[in-house]
């Protein structure tokens, strides 16, 4: 019995995560073109027609761009809360009625042998969620596109074997960068995105230092560097007594290619 996870893409140009158990293969978001997602799946030796469902975090284009075409092409069910579905349905085109699955945020549901817990996050979308997945004794949690992490979210993601967490921007790079002020304010707000420092402080609170796998996600192309995100988070964790080479496995995700495939 194994769980496989891969970040197919993570960033403002498109987001798509892959999770697989013995009985189910799922995508979380499909923010790239259908063609690019198919190519990414094939690159990790997954046949696109075997995908059993697409779960949606929120309705922004970089999370839903390829959902409609994939659902129509391969008859894939879509899972979203009601407000997100109503907000996105006109953007993704016609979808078979039987492939529309509405869940309640904060209520755990099952897809085959996988338990799914969608929980509230803080972003400028209609009802955005993060996810925790439970399979046997393995827990995988995904938290991106949030400007603030509540105590409830912290509790939801504790004890995860793999945690994909947003490390969107370096605060100083954002402040002096070319973005207009209204966009900087939005990113820095509680409904925007987590900074590298935010990610480091959050991880210092929720990690046990028991060989958890941490993936830093949704890195800004304009206001961050992969090396800077990694080092900022690593420095904060080191200050808190967590050794990033011994106690945990700290990794990056990418906007233009899949990450490693992680197995549990």
mmCIF file of C-alpha atoms in Angstrom:
data_model
loop_
_atom_site.group_PDB
_atom_site.id
_atom_site.type_symbol
_atom_site.label_atom_id
_atom_site.label_comp_id
_atom_site.label_asym_id
_atom_site.label_seq_id
_atom_site.Cartn_x
_atom_site.Cartn_y
_atom_site.Cartn_z
ATOM 1 C CA UNK A 1 0.000 0.000 0.000
ATOM 2 C CA UNK A 2 1.577 3.252 -1.110
ATOM 3 C CA UNK A 3 0.674 6.881 -1.686
ATOM 4 C CA UNK A 4 2.356 8.831 -4.501
ATOM 5 C CA UNK A 5 2.421 12.605 -4.730
ATOM 6 C CA UNK A 6 3.812 14.978 -7.320
ATOM 7 C CA UNK A 7 3.459 18.706 -7.855
ATOM 8 C CA UNK A 8 2.940 18.909 -11.616
ATOM 9 C CA UNK A 9 3.078 22.724 -11.527
ATOM 10 C CA UNK A 10 2.915 25.409 -8.853
ATOM 11 C CA UNK A 11 2.883 29.138 -9.486
ATOM 12 C CA UNK A 12 0.846 32.043 -10.829
ATOM 13 C CA UNK A 13 1.080 30.629 -14.369
ATOM 14 C CA UNK A 14 -0.721 27.439 -13.361
ATOM 15 C CA UNK A 15 -1.231 24.979 -10.511
ATOM 16 C CA UNK A 16 -1.818 21.240 -10.568
ATOM 17 C CA UNK A 17 -1.013 18.588 -7.949
ATOM 18 C CA UNK A 18 -1.241 14.804 -8.308
ATOM 19 C CA UNK A 19 -2.031 12.257 -5.599
ATOM 20 C CA UNK A 20 -2.418 8.504 -6.029
ATOM 21 C CA UNK A 21 -3.352 5.575 -3.792
ATOM 22 C CA UNK A 22 -3.955 1.921 -4.599
ATOM 23 C CA UNK A 23 -7.468 2.706 -5.844
ATOM 24 C CA UNK A 24 -7.636 6.350 -6.876
ATOM 25 C CA UNK A 25 -5.720 8.934 -8.910
ATOM 26 C CA UNK A 26 -6.633 12.564 -8.321
ATOM 27 C CA UNK A 27 -5.622 16.049 -9.388
ATOM 28 C CA UNK A 28 -5.908 19.049 -7.105
ATOM 29 C CA UNK A 29 -6.595 21.964 -9.444
ATOM 30 C CA UNK A 30 -5.895 22.010 -13.166
ATOM 31 C CA UNK A 31 -4.636 25.503 -13.882
ATOM 32 C CA UNK A 32 -2.573 24.677 -16.965
ATOM 33 C CA UNK A 33 -3.880 23.810 -20.414
ATOM 34 C CA UNK A 34 -5.247 20.311 -20.810
ATOM 35 C CA UNK A 35 -2.334 19.476 -23.123
ATOM 36 C CA UNK A 36 0.307 20.578 -20.623
ATOM 37 C CA UNK A 37 -1.322 18.638 -17.795
ATOM 38 C CA UNK A 38 -1.506 15.524 -19.958
ATOM 39 C CA UNK A 39 2.176 15.899 -20.835
ATOM 40 C CA UNK A 40 3.093 16.361 -17.183
ATOM 41 C CA UNK A 41 1.167 13.237 -16.203
ATOM 42 C CA UNK A 42 2.800 11.173 -18.930
ATOM 43 C CA UNK A 43 6.211 12.415 -17.756
ATOM 44 C CA UNK A 44 5.596 10.729 -14.388
ATOM 45 C CA UNK A 45 4.186 7.624 -16.099
ATOM 46 C CA UNK A 46 0.507 8.283 -15.406
ATOM 47 C CA UNK A 47 -2.037 7.785 -18.191
ATOM 48 C CA UNK A 48 -4.336 10.862 -18.181
ATOM 49 C CA UNK A 49 -7.419 8.746 -18.900
ATOM 50 C CA UNK A 50 -6.962 7.002 -15.527
ATOM 51 C CA UNK A 51 -7.550 10.171 -13.465
ATOM 52 C CA UNK A 52 -10.573 9.627 -11.194
ATOM 53 C CA UNK A 53 -11.286 13.207 -10.136
ATOM 54 C CA UNK A 54 -10.196 16.842 -9.992
ATOM 55 C CA UNK A 55 -10.542 18.720 -6.710
ATOM 56 C CA UNK A 56 -10.698 22.515 -6.826
ATOM 57 C CA UNK A 57 -9.185 24.880 -4.260
ATOM 58 C CA UNK A 58 -10.730 28.072 -5.692
ATOM 59 C CA UNK A 59 -11.934 29.652 -8.916
ATOM 60 C CA UNK A 60 -8.931 31.713 -10.040
ATOM 61 C CA UNK A 61 -7.810 30.943 -13.589
ATOM 62 C CA UNK A 62 -4.389 29.605 -12.594
ATOM 63 C CA UNK A 63 -6.246 26.834 -10.763
ATOM 64 C CA UNK A 64 -9.112 25.990 -13.150
ATOM 65 C CA UNK A 65 -7.871 26.700 -16.689
ATOM 66 C CA UNK A 66 -7.726 23.054 -17.824
ATOM 67 C CA UNK A 67 -10.501 21.561 -15.702
ATOM 68 C CA UNK A 68 -13.290 21.693 -18.278
ATOM 69 C CA UNK A 69 -11.324 20.220 -21.164
ATOM 70 C CA UNK A 70 -9.913 17.395 -19.021
ATOM 71 C CA UNK A 71 -13.339 16.539 -17.609
ATOM 72 C CA UNK A 72 -14.876 16.434 -21.087
ATOM 73 C CA UNK A 73 -11.980 14.609 -22.725
ATOM 74 C CA UNK A 74 -11.617 11.861 -20.111
ATOM 75 C CA UNK A 75 -15.016 11.949 -18.367
ATOM 76 C CA UNK A 76 -13.445 13.070 -15.082
ATOM 77 C CA UNK A 77 -15.569 14.075 -12.062
ATOM 78 C CA UNK A 78 -14.983 17.528 -10.560
ATOM 79 C CA UNK A 79 -15.170 18.231 -6.806
ATOM 80 C CA UNK A 80 -15.736 21.730 -5.394
ATOM 81 C CA UNK A 81 -17.755 23.508 -2.734
ATOM 82 C CA UNK A 82 -20.974 25.103 -3.941
ATOM 83 C CA UNK A 83 -19.806 28.731 -3.996
ATOM 84 C CA UNK A 84 -16.654 27.831 -5.910
ATOM 85 C CA UNK A 85 -18.600 25.743 -8.409
ATOM 86 C CA UNK A 86 -21.112 28.528 -9.062
ATOM 87 C CA UNK A 87 -18.270 31.006 -9.513
ATOM 88 C CA UNK A 88 -16.253 28.849 -11.918
ATOM 89 C CA UNK A 89 -18.829 26.970 -13.974
ATOM 90 C CA UNK A 90 -19.206 29.643 -16.654
ATOM 91 C CA UNK A 91 -15.407 29.712 -17.095
ATOM 92 C CA UNK A 92 -14.836 26.005 -17.725
ATOM 93 C CA UNK A 93 -17.556 25.204 -20.266
ATOM 94 C CA UNK A 94 -20.123 22.446 -20.313
ATOM 95 C CA UNK A 95 -19.565 19.540 -17.907
ATOM 96 C CA UNK A 96 -21.691 16.416 -17.573
ATOM 97 C CA UNK A 97 -24.143 16.712 -14.690
ATOM 98 C CA UNK A 98 -22.965 13.414 -13.212
ATOM 99 C CA UNK A 99 -19.410 14.764 -13.041
ATOM 100 C CA UNK A 100 -20.352 17.677 -10.782
ATOM 101 C CA UNK A 101 -19.691 16.831 -7.139
ATOM 102 C CA UNK A 102 -20.397 19.466 -4.477
ATOM 103 C CA UNK A 103 -18.837 19.103 -1.030
ATOM 104 C CA UNK A 104 -19.208 21.059 2.208
ATOM 105 C CA UNK A 105 -16.102 22.911 3.352
ATOM 106 C CA UNK A 106 -14.729 21.543 6.646
ATOM 107 C CA UNK A 107 -16.601 18.261 6.202
ATOM 108 C CA UNK A 108 -14.537 15.132 5.464
ATOM 109 C CA UNK A 109 -15.673 13.001 2.526
ATOM 110 C CA UNK A 110 -14.387 9.887 0.757
ATOM 111 C CA UNK A 111 -13.186 9.224 -2.755
ATOM 112 C CA UNK A 112 -12.566 5.497 -3.012
ATOM 113 C CA UNK A 113 -9.938 4.665 -0.345
ATOM 114 C CA UNK A 114 -8.945 8.281 0.315
ATOM 115 C CA UNK A 115 -10.456 10.539 2.971
ATOM 116 C CA UNK A 116 -10.511 14.196 1.932
ATOM 117 C CA UNK A 117 -10.752 17.144 4.323
ATOM 118 C CA UNK A 118 -11.315 20.532 2.645
ATOM 119 C CA UNK A 119 -10.684 23.399 5.074
ATOM 120 C CA UNK A 120 -11.036 27.171 4.851
ATOM 121 C CA UNK A 121 -8.071 29.355 3.915
ATOM 122 C CA UNK A 122 -7.797 33.140 3.560
ATOM 123 C CA UNK A 123 -7.610 34.342 -0.049
ATOM 124 C CA UNK A 124 -9.488 36.792 -2.279
ATOM 125 C CA UNK A 125 -11.715 34.105 -3.741
ATOM 126 C CA UNK A 126 -15.338 33.180 -3.036
ATOM 127 C CA UNK A 127 -14.724 30.207 -0.670
ATOM 128 C CA UNK A 128 -11.112 28.999 -1.030
ATOM 129 C CA UNK A 129 -9.917 25.797 0.603
ATOM 130 C CA UNK A 130 -6.809 23.820 1.380
ATOM 131 C CA UNK A 131 -6.881 20.041 1.629
ATOM 132 C CA UNK A 132 -5.699 17.264 3.880
ATOM 133 C CA UNK A 133 -5.750 13.707 2.516
ATOM 134 C CA UNK A 134 -5.748 10.598 4.678
ATOM 135 C CA UNK A 135 -4.859 7.132 3.452
ATOM 136 C CA UNK A 136 -4.198 4.396 6.008
ATOM 137 C CA UNK A 137 -1.550 6.012 8.257
ATOM 138 C CA UNK A 138 -0.391 8.619 5.715
ATOM 139 C CA UNK A 139 -1.467 12.279 5.744
ATOM 140 C CA UNK A 140 -0.778 14.785 2.951
ATOM 141 C CA UNK A 141 -1.759 18.454 3.274
ATOM 142 C CA UNK A 142 -1.831 21.284 0.723
ATOM 143 C CA UNK A 143 -1.990 24.978 1.672
ATOM 144 C CA UNK A 144 -1.354 27.583 -1.007
ATOM 145 C CA UNK A 145 -3.067 30.849 -1.968
ATOM 146 C CA UNK A 146 -3.641 32.153 1.526
ATOM 147 C CA UNK A 147 -2.507 35.373 3.122
ATOM 148 C CA UNK A 148 -3.127 34.226 6.666
ATOM 149 C CA UNK A 149 -3.018 30.897 8.488
ATOM 150 C CA UNK A 150 -5.560 30.483 11.267
ATOM 151 C CA UNK A 151 -5.186 28.258 14.299
ATOM 152 C CA UNK A 152 -7.718 25.913 12.706
ATOM 153 C CA UNK A 153 -5.557 25.542 9.592
ATOM 154 C CA UNK A 154 -2.480 24.910 11.741
ATOM 155 C CA UNK A 155 -4.308 22.122 13.552
ATOM 156 C CA UNK A 156 -5.519 20.670 10.249
ATOM 157 C CA UNK A 157 -2.019 20.398 8.781
ATOM 158 C CA UNK A 158 -0.130 19.161 11.832
ATOM 159 C CA UNK A 159 1.263 15.614 11.693
ATOM 160 C CA UNK A 160 1.355 15.587 7.891
ATOM 161 C CA UNK A 161 3.865 13.264 6.256
ATOM 162 C CA UNK A 162 3.978 15.613 3.263
ATOM 163 C CA UNK A 163 3.043 19.287 3.382
ATOM 164 C CA UNK A 164 2.904 21.565 0.346
ATOM 165 C CA UNK A 165 3.023 25.096 1.728
ATOM 166 C CA UNK A 166 3.008 28.444 -0.028
ATOM 167 C CA UNK A 167 6.268 30.418 -0.052
ATOM 168 C CA UNK A 168 5.177 33.012 -2.560
ATOM 169 C CA UNK A 169 7.402 36.050 -2.216
ATOM 170 C CA UNK A 170 10.270 37.796 -0.521
ATOM 171 C CA UNK A 171 8.763 40.816 1.209
ATOM 172 C CA UNK A 172 11.530 43.255 0.285
ATOM 173 C CA UNK A 173 11.631 42.104 -3.339
ATOM 174 C CA UNK A 174 7.885 42.646 -3.552
ATOM 175 C CA UNK A 175 8.019 46.090 -1.942
ATOM 176 C CA UNK A 176 10.708 47.429 -4.300
ATOM 177 C CA UNK A 177 9.528 45.508 -7.369
ATOM 178 C CA UNK A 178 7.615 46.699 -10.415
ATOM 179 C CA UNK A 179 4.122 45.597 -9.363
ATOM 180 C CA UNK A 180 1.614 48.472 -8.931
ATOM 181 C CA UNK A 181 0.878 49.419 -5.337
ATOM 182 C CA UNK A 182 -2.664 47.987 -5.352
ATOM 183 C CA UNK A 183 -1.271 44.564 -6.331
ATOM 184 C CA UNK A 184 1.464 44.723 -3.699
ATOM 185 C CA UNK A 185 -1.180 45.538 -1.075
ATOM 186 C CA UNK A 186 -3.295 42.611 -2.239
ATOM 187 C CA UNK A 187 -0.396 40.135 -2.069
ATOM 188 C CA UNK A 188 0.700 41.372 1.370
ATOM 189 C CA UNK A 189 -2.821 41.328 2.812
ATOM 190 C CA UNK A 190 -4.491 38.576 4.831
ATOM 191 C CA UNK A 191 -6.305 37.599 1.633
ATOM 192 C CA UNK A 192 -3.165 37.431 -0.498
ATOM 193 C CA UNK A 193 -0.174 35.105 -0.348
ATOM 194 C CA UNK A 194 2.278 33.822 2.267
ATOM 195 C CA UNK A 195 5.818 35.176 2.135
ATOM 196 C CA UNK A 196 8.977 33.122 2.595
ATOM 197 C CA UNK A 197 9.144 34.370 6.185
ATOM 198 C CA UNK A 198 5.505 33.448 6.790
ATOM 199 C CA UNK A 199 6.148 29.933 5.478
ATOM 200 C CA UNK A 200 9.197 29.492 7.701
ATOM 201 C CA UNK A 201 7.421 30.671 10.847
ATOM 202 C CA UNK A 202 4.388 28.504 10.109
ATOM 203 C CA UNK A 203 6.517 25.418 9.542
ATOM 204 C CA UNK A 204 8.411 26.070 12.771
ATOM 205 C CA UNK A 205 5.056 25.881 14.588
ATOM 206 C CA UNK A 206 3.574 22.777 12.984
ATOM 207 C CA UNK A 207 6.519 20.460 12.272
ATOM 208 C CA UNK A 208 7.552 17.627 14.539
ATOM 209 C CA UNK A 209 10.967 17.170 12.947
ATOM 210 C CA UNK A 210 10.150 13.521 12.233
ATOM 211 C CA UNK A 211 11.329 13.354 8.628
ATOM 212 C CA UNK A 212 8.318 15.177 7.213
ATOM 213 C CA UNK A 213 8.533 16.121 3.540
ATOM 214 C CA UNK A 214 7.988 19.847 2.975
ATOM 215 C CA UNK A 215 7.400 21.291 -0.491
ATOM 216 C CA UNK A 216 7.588 25.058 -0.943
ATOM 217 C CA UNK A 217 4.998 26.110 -3.514
ATOM 218 C CA UNK A 218 3.535 28.954 -5.544
ATOM 219 C CA UNK A 219 6.849 30.833 -5.770
ATOM 220 C CA UNK A 220 6.515 34.184 -7.511
ATOM 221 C CA UNK A 221 8.440 34.592 -10.732
ATOM 222 C CA UNK A 222 8.866 38.338 -10.145
ATOM 223 C CA UNK A 223 9.260 38.578 -6.376
ATOM 224 C CA UNK A 224 11.178 35.475 -5.352
ATOM 225 C CA UNK A 225 13.957 33.073 -6.259
ATOM 226 C CA UNK A 226 13.880 29.344 -5.523
ATOM 227 C CA UNK A 227 17.206 29.554 -3.695
ATOM 228 C CA UNK A 228 16.007 32.519 -1.635
ATOM 229 C CA UNK A 229 12.755 30.823 -0.646
ATOM 230 C CA UNK A 230 14.607 27.677 0.371
ATOM 231 C CA UNK A 231 17.296 29.503 2.340
ATOM 232 C CA UNK A 232 14.882 31.846 4.125
ATOM 233 C CA UNK A 233 12.736 28.949 5.298
ATOM 234 C CA UNK A 234 15.796 26.859 6.166
ATOM 235 C CA UNK A 235 17.279 29.684 8.256
ATOM 236 C CA UNK A 236 14.092 30.164 10.261
ATOM 237 C CA UNK A 237 13.751 26.440 10.911
ATOM 238 C CA UNK A 238 17.399 26.166 11.920
ATOM 239 C CA UNK A 239 16.923 29.002 14.417
ATOM 240 C CA UNK A 240 14.017 27.022 15.894
ATOM 241 C CA UNK A 241 16.169 23.907 16.266
ATOM 242 C CA UNK A 242 14.953 21.985 13.199
ATOM 243 C CA UNK A 243 17.760 20.577 11.042
ATOM 244 C CA UNK A 244 16.595 20.776 7.410
ATOM 245 C CA UNK A 245 18.987 18.051 6.273
ATOM 246 C CA UNK A 246 18.330 15.566 9.084
ATOM 247 C CA UNK A 247 14.976 16.271 10.735
ATOM 248 C CA UNK A 248 12.909 17.024 7.619
ATOM 249 C CA UNK A 249 13.092 16.805 3.837
ATOM 250 C CA UNK A 250 12.794 20.361 2.456
ATOM 251 C CA UNK A 251 12.080 20.536 -1.288
ATOM 252 C CA UNK A 252 10.892 22.988 -3.952
ATOM 253 C CA UNK A 253 8.097 22.888 -6.513
ATOM 254 C CA UNK A 254 8.296 24.471 -9.954
ATOM 255 C CA UNK A 255 6.034 26.510 -12.209
ATOM 256 C CA UNK A 256 7.279 24.909 -15.434
ATOM 257 C CA UNK A 257 7.939 21.269 -14.608
ATOM 258 C CA UNK A 258 6.938 18.522 -12.190
ATOM 259 C CA UNK A 259 8.647 18.032 -8.864
ATOM 260 C CA UNK A 260 10.039 14.728 -7.713
ATOM 261 C CA UNK A 261 7.516 11.959 -7.143
ATOM 262 C CA UNK A 262 7.225 11.264 -3.425
ATOM 263 C CA UNK A 263 6.117 7.870 -2.139
ATOM 264 C CA UNK A 264 4.874 6.916 1.329
#
